[in-house]
Amino acid sequence: MTDVSRRHLLGGTVLAAGVLALPGLVRAQQDGPIKLGTLTPLTGSGGSYGPGMAEVVKKAAAEINQAGGVLGRPLSIISEDDQTNPEAGLRAARKLIDIDGVSAIIGTWASSVTTAVAPVCWQAGVLLATVSGADSITRLPHNGFIIRTQPNTSLQGRKFGEFALEVGAKTVAFMSPQTPFTDAQFAELTKVVTAAGGKTTSLIYDDKKTTFRTEVDQVLRGRPDAIVMGGYTTDTAVLIRDLYRANYRGKLLGFAYAVNRQLVEALPADVSEGIYTLSPSAAEGSGGYGRVAKLLGVDAPDTYACQVYDHLNLIALAMAAGGGATGAIVRDHLRKVAQGGGQPVNNAAEGLRMLAAGGKVDYDGASGPCDFTEIGDITDARFRYEQVQGGKITLLKIA
Amino acid sequence: MPEDVLQGWLQALLNGVVSGSLLALPALGFSAIFAVLRFPNFAVGALATAGAYAAWVVNARLGLPVGAGVAAAFLVAALVGVLLEAAALERLGRGGALMKAIGSLAMAMVLENALRFAFGNDLQAFDLPLARDMLLGPVRIGPQQINNFLVAIAVMAALWAFLALTPLGRSMRAVADNPDLARLKGVNPRRIALITVAAGAGLCGVGGTLIGLDTAIDPLLGGRVLLSVFAAAVLGGLGSIPGAVAGAFVIGIAEEFTVLALSPSYRMAVGFVVILAVLTVRPAGLLGSRAA
């Protein structure tokens, strides 16, 4: 008798203490709508992307709600503006976490904003899904609370290496001005090329010089059959001219943001002929991509809109798989719905039905396959491969 | 291998001479303006850009030959330079040389952004085919480089002839030497100052055009070489005409040799170390005469 009542007392006390100890957001999340935040650059230098990102998340959430919500609860999306500014982003994140009580934040765009916001998120147990590319972000001690769908700069280096091998190169030279990601890119490039028995050299140049003749001579002494150009438009234009003058006839590879339309127009057609370009791409032609296009009412949604669409779907599926709506549950179950085999699915509504029926899903989204490493990077992403042909940039493939 | 190294050195030397000849014209303009007006005109970079755009309009838009473009570059840059001087910088003269130098920096920004407004941020290129380099024994050089080099040399020769042989040139040298004495002799210093600015700015315009011919044109074309131009003029001895040319070649060659031995991040540092070394031995610069 006394035993039982003591057990009751103990149980009751633990329960009460547990409830009190739970942060307000968890209590609020016990029933009623599941709150999620979008933190996108509605203004500032990311201002051309942020509004579309916020819009696609709102509309995709409405679709999920129409299909019955997650765990029987509707999703409620709160949109905030990070102003492409770390300080403003941090304030908005605090508001989303402390006042609104969201369990996940979707969409930070600039690497500087993501870096500022991340600690607040992981300390509060809120999942942060981002589209920022800097390598350093996923190396933060985030305890699994960060995932990103933008290929990091190392992955981009690897893709350059693989593509150089694909076009038949054995000796690959890397020419780039000093940027925060130069070293990481070259290291990955080298790893891929040497693994295939090739070799690489690199030369860092000063992008303010008016000619790169001596630099080009240095690099050509190693007789490369492909040169990867890591610079921006202005210096890359000078570099391409000097390579042409030096009678270089091997392959040229560059970033699509540098070897762009204006660069091609500024060069004679025979000089730019054959240059390959790479850029991260959404999974154009995939089912998820089509859905984003339809949600936004555009033909070609940008990669960021596709990425945040995937963020929302992954979060919704992870909540359903984990049977709860907290950031920790999303963290623990996200990879179970993102990868590792299961029914392929490209939207949450369908995936939620499969999960409810006891199935296993493998989400392949609008931005790519959405498989994550332990620290939250994507393992693979689609890239756009283009080539300058007859003075026009022509799509070769998306892979 | 040693043969390879030697070949690399020869090529770097040649490349340095070519890039030195590109730096020489704006450096001459900068030095000439300093000699007569006694202030560093930092608008030379923007004036070079303005000249390059003028040449580009004449060549690519109007379809005239590049020679006409070079002439247009000289005229337009000269006109813009005189306008900046007469409309803004002259009035700042009472505040001293520092005020004028700061004013010229401001004018450079205004000019650069006006060009950006008019022509956009995009790269523009001259309507010229790009030729592969020719091999001259162990080294290679492009026809465009040879042309640029010859144009630069011709312009320098013309400037020398103008200063040495014409009465106007003699008046300019007189004002540069001793403005008070020149005034006593009946030389109008303001007129000479404006003519000097026109000639100096025109040289910058031609220099900018040559850089544009070698690379491409964008609003930052002149701004990117401003530090090298300044270094060349200081090295040669501020105000010394032959000094500016010598300084430009030394800086050009030093910058190319940096690539062979050091990380390019040190390119600018090497330029300034050269200046430090030269000015330690010769405080007035390579060919400067006024060690005041």
XYZ file of C-alpha atoms in Angstrom:
691
model
C 0.000 0.000 0.000
C 2.671 2.455 1.032
C 4.824 1.087 -1.758
C 2.219 1.836 -4.399
C 1.515 5.299 -3.202
C 5.224 6.052 -3.114
C 5.537 4.796 -6.684
C 2.593 6.935 -7.719
C 4.098 9.919 -5.979
C 7.458 9.330 -7.618
C 5.890 8.857 -11.044
C 3.767 11.944 -10.670
C 6.707 14.038 -9.567
C 8.897 12.879 -12.426
C 6.119 13.562 -14.900
C 5.487 17.024 -13.494
C 9.197 17.839 -13.426
C 9.552 16.546 -16.982
C 6.722 18.690 -18.255
C 8.105 21.753 -16.510
C 11.565 21.082 -17.836
C 10.371 20.813 -21.416
C 10.871 24.036 -23.296
C 7.780 25.978 -24.166
C 8.046 25.050 -27.791
C 7.680 21.343 -27.098
C 4.588 21.880 -24.975
C 3.143 24.054 -27.680
C 3.977 21.355 -30.231
C 2.098 18.616 -28.379
C -1.051 19.429 -30.288
C -2.291 22.057 -32.684
C -0.303 22.955 -35.774
C 3.363 21.979 -36.220
C 5.281 25.221 -36.539
C 8.160 25.569 -38.993
C 10.054 28.723 -39.934
C 11.435 29.920 -43.229
C 14.377 32.290 -42.879
C 15.198 33.473 -46.379
C 16.723 36.656 -47.821
C 13.623 38.599 -48.813
C 15.859 41.669 -49.123
C 19.590 42.299 -49.570
C 21.848 40.632 -52.103
C 19.919 37.353 -51.925
C 16.686 39.279 -52.432
C 16.048 37.841 -55.860
C 15.884 34.287 -54.462
C 14.372 34.585 -50.980
C 10.775 35.453 -51.857
C 10.447 32.464 -54.190
C 11.933 30.210 -51.527
C 9.439 31.370 -48.895
C 6.572 31.049 -51.360
C 7.339 27.492 -52.414
C 7.543 26.330 -48.779
C 4.170 27.944 -47.970
C 2.530 26.345 -50.988
C 4.102 22.932 -50.454
C 2.962 23.021 -46.812
C -0.563 23.836 -47.959
C -0.467 20.735 -50.173
C 0.641 18.587 -47.252
C -2.104 20.042 -45.084
C -4.695 19.298 -47.743
C -3.570 15.702 -47.694
C -4.133 15.518 -43.938
C -1.014 17.116 -42.439
C 1.763 15.390 -40.537
C 0.820 13.041 -37.655
C -2.703 14.356 -38.041
C -1.598 17.937 -37.409
C -1.404 20.758 -39.934
C 1.870 22.497 -40.737
C 2.073 26.190 -39.990
C 4.826 28.125 -41.781
C 6.181 31.359 -40.318
C 8.236 33.413 -42.777
C 11.029 35.740 -41.673
C 13.504 37.886 -43.607
C 17.236 37.464 -42.914
C 17.998 40.543 -45.061
C 21.087 38.635 -46.330
C 22.640 39.990 -43.152
C 23.992 37.844 -40.297
C 22.855 40.222 -37.579
C 19.308 40.556 -38.907
C 19.236 36.819 -39.571
C 20.190 36.058 -35.986
C 17.448 38.305 -34.604
C 14.874 36.705 -36.873
C 16.056 33.208 -35.882
C 15.694 34.067 -32.197
C 12.179 35.284 -32.823
C 11.295 32.105 -34.705
C 12.739 29.877 -31.967
C 11.895 31.772 -28.760
C 8.555 33.329 -29.642
C 7.054 31.192 -32.385
C 8.541 27.949 -31.086
C 9.412 26.399 -34.440
C 11.084 22.999 -34.536
C 12.960 23.610 -37.780
C 14.234 26.590 -39.779
C 14.413 26.304 -43.526
C 16.304 28.260 -46.125
C 19.215 30.397 -44.881
C 20.978 31.412 -48.092
C 24.195 33.363 -47.466
C 26.949 31.357 -45.769
C 27.559 34.246 -43.369
C 23.922 34.190 -42.234
C 23.899 30.430 -41.838
C 27.075 30.553 -39.771
C 25.559 33.172 -37.463
C 22.228 31.423 -37.051
C 23.477 27.847 -36.663
C 24.605 27.920 -32.982
C 21.247 29.322 -31.829
C 19.520 26.493 -33.662
C 21.592 23.601 -32.388
C 21.521 24.923 -28.828
C 17.722 25.067 -28.924
C 17.457 21.684 -30.631
C 16.027 23.216 -33.780
C 16.914 21.690 -37.131
C 18.490 24.086 -39.649
C 18.125 23.225 -43.339
C 20.240 25.525 -45.500
C 21.252 26.232 -49.088
C 24.645 27.797 -48.222
C 27.777 26.340 -49.818
C 30.791 27.143 -47.611
C 32.616 23.989 -46.493
C 32.996 25.312 -42.946
C 29.258 25.240 -42.165
C 28.805 21.504 -41.766
C 32.070 21.324 -39.829
C 30.543 23.338 -36.995
C 29.823 21.297 -33.834
C 26.137 21.154 -34.699
C 25.273 17.691 -33.296
C 23.453 16.795 -36.470
C 21.107 19.779 -36.407
C 22.311 21.130 -39.792
C 21.572 19.670 -43.196
C 22.256 21.312 -46.515
C 21.300 20.524 -50.066
C 23.707 22.909 -51.796
C 26.807 21.041 -52.934
C 29.726 22.342 -50.907
C 32.774 23.689 -52.650
C 34.696 20.421 -52.179
C 32.006 18.507 -54.032
C 32.255 21.038 -56.828
C 36.005 20.383 -56.995
C 35.338 16.656 -57.207
C 32.888 17.161 -60.075
C 35.494 19.167 -61.968
C 37.966 16.314 -61.512
C 35.495 13.685 -62.659
C 34.474 15.695 -65.667
C 38.077 16.391 -66.648
C 38.680 12.615 -66.640
C 35.495 12.100 -68.607
C 36.682 14.375 -71.420
C 39.887 12.372 -71.590
C 42.306 14.444 -69.527
C 45.250 12.808 -67.743
C 47.159 15.877 -66.582
C 44.909 18.529 -65.099
C 46.050 22.022 -64.169
C 44.056 24.243 -61.834
C 44.388 28.008 -62.251
C 42.585 30.218 -59.797
C 42.809 33.453 -57.875
C 42.919 33.097 -54.094
C 39.371 32.486 -52.812
C 38.136 30.988 -49.527
C 37.430 27.710 -51.329
C 40.440 27.435 -53.669
C 42.355 24.948 -51.517
C 39.396 22.688 -50.826
C 38.507 22.601 -54.496
C 41.999 21.739 -55.644
C 42.396 19.047 -52.971
C 39.225 17.265 -54.102
C 40.108 17.660 -57.759
C 43.504 16.116 -57.105
C 42.032 13.215 -55.161
C 39.807 12.217 -58.061
C 42.377 12.684 -60.801
C 45.244 10.899 -59.034
C 42.945 8.023 -58.113
C 42.487 7.508 -61.857
C 46.239 7.563 -62.431
C 46.424 11.176 -63.610
C 48.206 14.108 -62.056
C 47.387 17.682 -61.196
C 49.176 20.970 -60.779
C 47.870 24.236 -59.463
C 48.738 27.875 -59.896
C 47.232 30.684 -57.885
C 47.292 33.994 -59.708
C 46.630 37.614 -58.846
C 43.342 38.437 -60.547
C 44.220 42.126 -60.854
C 47.044 41.592 -63.338
C 46.497 42.741 -66.903
C 48.142 39.711 -68.440
C 48.717 36.131 -67.358
C 51.348 35.292 -69.941
C 53.994 34.225 -67.462
C 51.415 32.306 -65.414
C 50.247 30.535 -68.547
C 53.835 29.653 -69.464
C 54.365 28.218 -65.996
C 51.284 26.041 -66.243
C 51.897 24.915 -69.823
C 55.366 23.733 -68.905
C 53.592 20.861 -67.106
C 51.874 19.994 -70.439
C 48.323 19.752 -69.082
C 45.619 18.356 -71.339
C 42.892 20.047 -69.326
C 42.884 23.303 -67.376
C 40.282 24.042 -64.719
C 39.718 27.774 -64.288
C 38.576 28.781 -60.811
C 38.273 32.537 -61.275
C 35.527 35.049 -61.933
C 34.469 36.545 -65.255
C 36.988 39.366 -65.725
C 40.168 37.472 -64.922
C 38.930 34.325 -66.658
C 38.459 36.340 -69.874
C 42.074 37.489 -69.742
C 43.246 33.981 -68.884
C 41.390 32.414 -71.813
C 42.880 34.955 -74.224
C 46.399 34.324 -72.955
C 45.932 30.557 -73.146
C 44.781 30.907 -76.731
C 47.751 33.095 -77.610
C 50.089 30.581 -76.026
C 48.750 28.025 -78.483
C 47.117 25.903 -75.822
C 44.843 23.413 -77.544
C 43.756 21.231 -74.641
C 40.436 21.267 -72.800
C 39.226 24.208 -70.717
C 36.774 23.879 -67.837
C 35.270 26.709 -65.825
C 32.456 27.655 -63.466
C 29.262 28.638 -65.232
C 29.122 31.822 -63.148
C 32.465 32.880 -64.668
C 32.234 31.502 -68.191
C 28.873 33.129 -68.762
C 27.094 34.745 -71.672
C 28.887 38.087 -71.312
C 32.287 36.445 -71.290
C 31.493 34.400 -74.371
C 30.246 37.509 -76.155
C 33.412 39.396 -75.265
C 35.634 36.754 -76.886
C 35.985 35.865 -80.569
C 34.052 32.660 -81.258
C 37.151 30.642 -82.164
C 38.751 31.550 -78.830
C 35.860 30.472 -76.637
C 35.045 27.414 -78.728
C 34.825 24.210 -76.743
C 35.092 25.564 -73.193
C 33.172 23.376 -70.749
C 31.257 24.843 -67.829
C 29.859 23.278 -64.674
C 27.286 24.501 -62.200
C 25.179 22.935 -59.466
C 21.799 22.169 -60.922
C 18.359 21.342 -59.721
C 17.155 17.934 -60.850
C 15.621 19.300 -64.023
C 13.166 16.917 -65.589
C 12.575 15.058 -62.331
C 9.114 14.713 -60.823
C 9.983 16.927 -57.862
C 11.282 19.655 -60.155
C 8.030 19.600 -62.084
C 6.101 19.967 -58.850
C 8.101 23.034 -57.820
C 7.567 24.541 -61.253
C 3.835 23.994 -60.883
C 3.703 25.368 -57.330
C 5.481 28.559 -58.385
C 3.813 28.787 -61.784
C 7.117 29.133 -63.641
C 8.873 27.021 -66.278
C 12.330 26.871 -64.701
C 12.417 27.374 -60.919
C 15.861 28.196 -59.541
C 17.849 25.648 -57.572
C 17.185 27.370 -54.229
C 13.407 27.082 -54.554
C 13.923 23.403 -55.363
C 16.167 22.938 -52.346
C 13.782 24.451 -49.785
C 10.940 22.393 -51.249
C 13.048 19.338 -50.466
C 13.835 20.643 -46.979
C 10.161 20.887 -46.104
C 9.331 17.448 -47.478
C 12.245 15.810 -45.695
C 11.269 17.425 -42.397
C 7.639 16.375 -42.768
C 8.615 12.788 -43.601
C 11.151 12.601 -40.771
C 8.513 13.786 -38.287
C 6.105 11.146 -39.499
C 8.779 8.437 -39.379
C 9.824 9.461 -35.877
C 6.326 9.970 -34.542
C 7.020 13.434 -33.156
C 7.475 17.036 -34.167
C 10.648 18.166 -32.391
C 13.919 19.160 -34.017
C 15.669 16.208 -32.376
C 13.204 13.737 -33.850
C 13.699 15.285 -37.297
C 17.472 15.018 -36.836
C 17.276 11.382 -35.769
C 14.962 10.230 -38.536
C 15.827 12.462 -41.492
C 18.344 10.065 -43.002
C 15.901 7.178 -42.628
C 13.537 8.849 -45.083
C 16.200 10.487 -47.259
C 18.351 7.504 -48.165
C 19.117 3.860 -47.574
C 16.632 2.255 -49.917
C 12.868 2.243 -49.841
C 10.132 3.393 -52.160
C 11.400 6.394 -54.150
C 9.190 9.384 -53.587
C 9.392 13.034 -54.629
C 6.777 14.737 -52.446
C 5.694 14.600 -48.841
C 1.997 13.831 -49.293
C 2.731 10.600 -51.131
C 5.583 9.698 -48.777
C 3.402 10.290 -45.715
C 0.799 7.873 -47.081
C 3.470 5.223 -47.637
C 4.857 5.699 -44.140
C 1.365 5.477 -42.650
C 0.922 2.197 -44.514
C 4.067 0.900 -42.809
C 6.342 1.288 -45.837
C 9.858 2.686 -46.112
C 10.584 5.721 -48.309
C 13.679 7.124 -50.020
C 13.129 10.755 -50.873
C 14.507 11.946 -54.225
C 13.706 15.593 -54.557
C 13.538 18.564 -56.850
C 17.153 19.534 -56.158
C 18.671 16.056 -56.385
C 18.802 12.680 -54.662
C 18.979 14.303 -51.184
C 21.270 11.770 -49.488
C 23.242 13.151 -46.559
C 26.591 12.446 -44.965
C 27.008 12.208 -41.219
C 27.815 15.923 -40.917
C 24.894 16.993 -43.072
C 26.363 17.480 -46.531
C 24.702 15.950 -49.553
C 26.638 13.019 -50.939
C 25.743 13.802 -54.519
C 24.067 16.482 -56.526
C 23.088 17.145 -60.082
C 25.341 19.414 -62.097
C 24.735 21.190 -65.346
C 27.407 20.519 -67.949
C 27.533 23.003 -70.766
C 29.901 23.772 -73.604
C 30.555 26.849 -75.686
C 29.803 25.918 -79.270
C 29.952 28.473 -82.069
C 29.811 31.367 -79.587
C 26.736 29.959 -77.791
C 26.559 28.174 -74.449
C 24.991 24.813 -75.199
C 23.653 22.344 -72.651
C 25.443 18.998 -72.817
C 23.781 17.174 -69.958
C 22.472 17.393 -66.430
C 23.869 14.627 -64.309
C 66.365 21.595 -67.015
C 68.642 24.683 -66.767
C 67.775 25.428 -70.367
C 64.127 25.303 -69.372
C 64.765 27.724 -66.537
C 66.656 30.073 -68.813
C 63.838 29.962 -71.324
C 61.374 30.728 -68.539
C 63.441 33.734 -67.504
C 63.726 35.044 -71.039
C 59.987 34.680 -71.538
C 59.236 36.416 -68.230
C 61.594 39.218 -69.190
C 59.826 39.688 -72.512
C 56.412 39.541 -70.844
C 57.640 42.098 -68.337
C 58.768 44.456 -71.075
C 55.363 44.164 -72.740
C 53.388 44.770 -69.548
C 55.847 47.530 -68.628
C 55.105 49.281 -71.910
C 51.391 49.137 -71.049
C 52.044 50.686 -67.641
C 54.410 53.299 -69.074
C 51.795 55.513 -70.729
C 49.552 56.076 -67.702
C 52.698 56.417 -65.571
C 53.947 59.114 -67.951
C 50.621 60.920 -67.719
C 50.660 60.691 -63.951
C 54.232 61.946 -63.744
C 53.692 64.805 -66.213
C 50.688 66.041 -64.251
C 52.666 65.773 -61.030
C 55.616 67.689 -62.533
C 53.530 70.715 -63.450
C 50.619 70.702 -61.014
C 52.489 69.233 -58.024
C 49.819 66.779 -56.893
C 49.264 63.048 -57.483
C 46.242 62.744 -59.730
C 44.670 59.407 -58.790
C 42.007 59.809 -61.445
C 44.492 58.446 -64.018
C 43.043 54.954 -63.644
C 39.522 56.104 -64.390
C 40.797 58.307 -67.230
C 42.459 55.247 -68.746
C 39.130 53.435 -68.525
C 37.325 56.379 -70.124
C 39.812 56.363 -72.993
C 39.401 52.629 -73.471
C 35.619 52.980 -73.709
C 35.975 55.844 -76.188
C 38.200 53.701 -78.372
C 35.806 50.794 -78.024
C 32.819 52.918 -79.137
C 34.741 54.109 -82.186
C 35.974 50.629 -83.072
C 33.210 48.220 -82.097
C 30.122 50.432 -82.401
C 31.090 52.733 -85.271
C 33.171 50.130 -87.047
C 36.242 52.339 -87.549
C 39.774 50.933 -87.401
C 41.611 50.605 -84.098
C 43.953 53.484 -85.024
C 40.996 55.860 -85.012
C 40.003 54.376 -81.680
C 43.409 55.186 -80.181
C 43.090 58.801 -81.389
C 39.583 59.022 -79.930
C 40.879 57.605 -76.657
C 43.478 60.360 -76.454
C 40.974 63.121 -77.238
C 38.184 61.926 -74.973
C 40.455 61.199 -72.023
C 42.158 64.575 -72.489
C 38.802 66.337 -72.564
C 37.516 64.502 -69.493
C 40.780 65.175 -67.658
C 40.585 68.903 -68.389
C 36.926 68.995 -67.357
C 37.706 67.312 -64.030
C 40.559 69.720 -63.428
C 38.700 72.883 -64.403
C 35.374 71.973 -62.835
C 36.483 70.434 -59.557
C 40.134 69.892 -58.766
C 41.332 73.428 -59.490
C 39.011 74.801 -56.842
C 40.442 72.389 -54.304
C 43.945 73.708 -54.984
C 43.691 76.224 -52.170
C 43.398 73.331 -49.745
C 46.793 72.080 -50.854
C 48.058 69.085 -52.775
C 46.492 66.601 -50.371
C 43.017 68.045 -50.973
C 43.528 67.760 -54.707
C 44.776 64.188 -54.386
C 41.710 63.214 -52.360
C 39.504 65.118 -54.787
C 41.027 63.181 -57.665
C 40.213 59.890 -55.912
C 36.613 61.037 -55.578
C 36.511 62.109 -59.223
C 37.853 58.687 -60.191
C 34.906 57.033 -58.448
C 32.430 59.404 -60.073
C 33.917 58.773 -63.500
C 34.080 55.015 -63.016
C 30.446 54.851 -61.997
C 29.378 57.149 -64.819
C 31.031 54.688 -67.204
C 29.300 51.812 -65.453
C 26.001 53.626 -65.831
C 26.584 54.253 -69.529
C 28.084 50.932 -70.590
C 27.099 48.479 -67.863
C 29.283 46.105 -65.911
C 29.689 43.632 -68.752
C 32.965 42.873 -70.422
C 33.395 44.540 -73.790
C 35.937 43.608 -76.396
C 37.371 45.269 -79.459
C 36.337 44.039 -82.851
C 39.624 42.292 -83.478
C 40.588 38.727 -84.183
C 42.811 37.143 -81.574
C 46.065 35.851 -83.041
C 48.129 32.970 -81.743
C 51.616 33.888 -80.612
C 54.661 33.667 -82.847
C 57.764 31.829 -81.749
C 60.929 33.900 -81.837
C 63.655 31.431 -81.045
C 63.160 30.344 -77.456
C 60.407 32.846 -76.625
C 56.958 33.640 -77.935
C 55.181 36.923 -78.495
C 51.843 37.933 -79.978
C 51.353 40.373 -82.843
C 49.087 42.406 -80.573
C 51.869 42.695 -77.995
C 54.302 43.900 -80.647
C 51.742 46.439 -81.862
C 51.057 47.657 -78.347
C 54.745 47.932 -77.653
C 55.352 49.936 -80.826
C 52.394 52.236 -80.157
C 53.628 52.845 -76.615
C 57.142 53.598 -77.854
C 55.810 55.904 -80.590
C 53.643 57.830 -78.135
C 56.576 58.183 -75.747
C 58.775 59.458 -78.595
C 56.077 61.940 -79.617
C 55.824 63.191 -76.061
C 59.578 63.597 -75.838
C 59.628 65.530 -79.130
C 56.747 67.702 -77.934
C 58.494 68.572 -74.684
C 61.925 69.076 -76.201
C 61.197 70.717 -79.492
C 58.008 72.803 -79.297
C 57.670 76.171 -77.544
C 54.654 74.832 -75.649
C 56.671 71.873 -74.434
C 59.441 74.183 -73.317
C 56.920 76.296 -71.403
C 55.662 73.172 -69.669
C 59.138 72.230 -68.608
C 59.703 75.788 -67.446
C 56.604 75.704 -65.230
C 57.637 72.326 -63.910
C 61.094 73.629 -63.059
C 60.143 76.906 -61.494
C 56.566 78.228 -61.739
C 57.429 81.698 -60.412
C 60.249 82.228 -62.853
C 58.045 80.980 -65.679
C 55.338 83.471 -64.741
C 57.878 86.282 -64.740
C 58.801 85.227 -68.249
C 55.177 85.681 -69.316
C 54.044 82.062 -69.298
C 50.422 81.665 -68.208
C 50.610 78.868 -65.595
C 46.914 78.022 -65.708
C 46.992 77.534 -69.449
C 50.099 75.372 -69.158
C 48.520 73.392 -66.317
C 45.420 72.614 -68.374
C 47.480 71.652 -71.410
C 49.564 69.347 -69.235
C 46.452 67.747 -67.791
C 45.098 67.254 -71.315
C 48.314 65.616 -72.480
C 48.672 63.506 -69.321
C 45.056 62.364 -69.351
C 45.306 61.637 -73.073
C 48.306 59.399 -72.439
C 46.302 57.556 -69.806
C 43.481 57.114 -72.307
C 45.851 55.586 -74.862
C 47.383 53.387 -72.165
C 43.920 52.193 -71.135
C 43.101 51.415 -74.751
C 46.253 49.322 -75.132
C 45.363 47.384 -71.975
C 41.855 46.912 -73.354
C 43.263 45.665 -76.654
C 45.383 43.149 -74.795
C 42.582 41.981 -72.482
C 38.991 43.244 -72.408
C 37.249 46.380 -71.236
C 35.260 46.742 -68.056
C 34.678 49.680 -65.686
C 37.517 48.597 -63.381
C 40.142 48.339 -66.114
C 42.101 51.397 -65.036
C 41.441 51.026 -61.336
C 43.115 47.617 -61.333
C 46.443 49.005 -62.601
C 46.361 52.248 -60.609
C 48.680 50.969 -57.883
C 51.205 49.629 -60.388
C 51.111 52.930 -62.297
C 51.647 54.864 -59.097
C 54.493 52.543 -58.129
C 56.132 53.031 -61.522
C 55.935 56.824 -61.271
C 57.288 56.894 -57.720
C 60.053 54.474 -58.610
C 61.154 56.541 -61.581
C 61.114 59.727 -59.550
C 57.815 61.610 -59.335
C 57.706 64.245 -62.015
C 60.463 62.736 -64.120
C 59.320 61.814 -67.632
C 62.075 59.321 -68.539
C 61.913 58.081 -64.939
C 58.275 57.092 -65.341
C 59.145 54.990 -68.377
C 62.068 53.323 -66.627
C 59.950 52.765 -63.511
C 57.166 51.177 -65.556
C 59.565 48.692 -67.125
C 61.145 47.817 -63.779
C 57.737 47.275 -62.167
C 56.453 45.299 -65.150
C 59.481 43.016 -65.192
C 59.525 42.625 -61.408
C 55.865 41.611 -61.411
C 56.424 38.934 -64.051
C 59.459 37.513 -62.294
C 57.452 37.312 -59.070
C 55.263 34.712 -60.747
C 58.271 32.461 -61.334
C 59.493 32.471 -57.770
C 56.744 33.486 -55.365
C 53.059 33.138 -54.707
C 51.245 35.799 -56.755
C 49.740 37.177 -53.578
C 53.122 38.832 -53.094
C 53.080 40.546 -56.496
C 52.187 43.966 -55.137
C 54.520 43.498 -52.182
C 57.425 42.798 -54.536
C 56.652 46.013 -56.406
C 56.797 47.969 -53.197
C 59.939 46.223 -51.973
C 61.579 47.299 -55.238
C 60.440 50.879 -54.553
C 61.763 50.695 -51.018
C 65.108 49.397 -52.206
C 65.469 52.003 -54.947
C 64.328 54.931 -52.830
C 66.689 53.922 -50.043
C 69.612 54.288 -52.403
C 68.196 57.094 -54.504
C 65.632 59.084 -52.518
C 64.587 61.035 -55.598
C 63.785 57.890 -57.577
C 65.635 56.285 -60.463
C 65.845 59.400 -62.603
C 64.368 62.066 -60.375
C 66.382 65.242 -59.957
C 64.514 67.019 -57.189
C 65.472 65.334 -53.957
C 63.616 67.914 -51.942
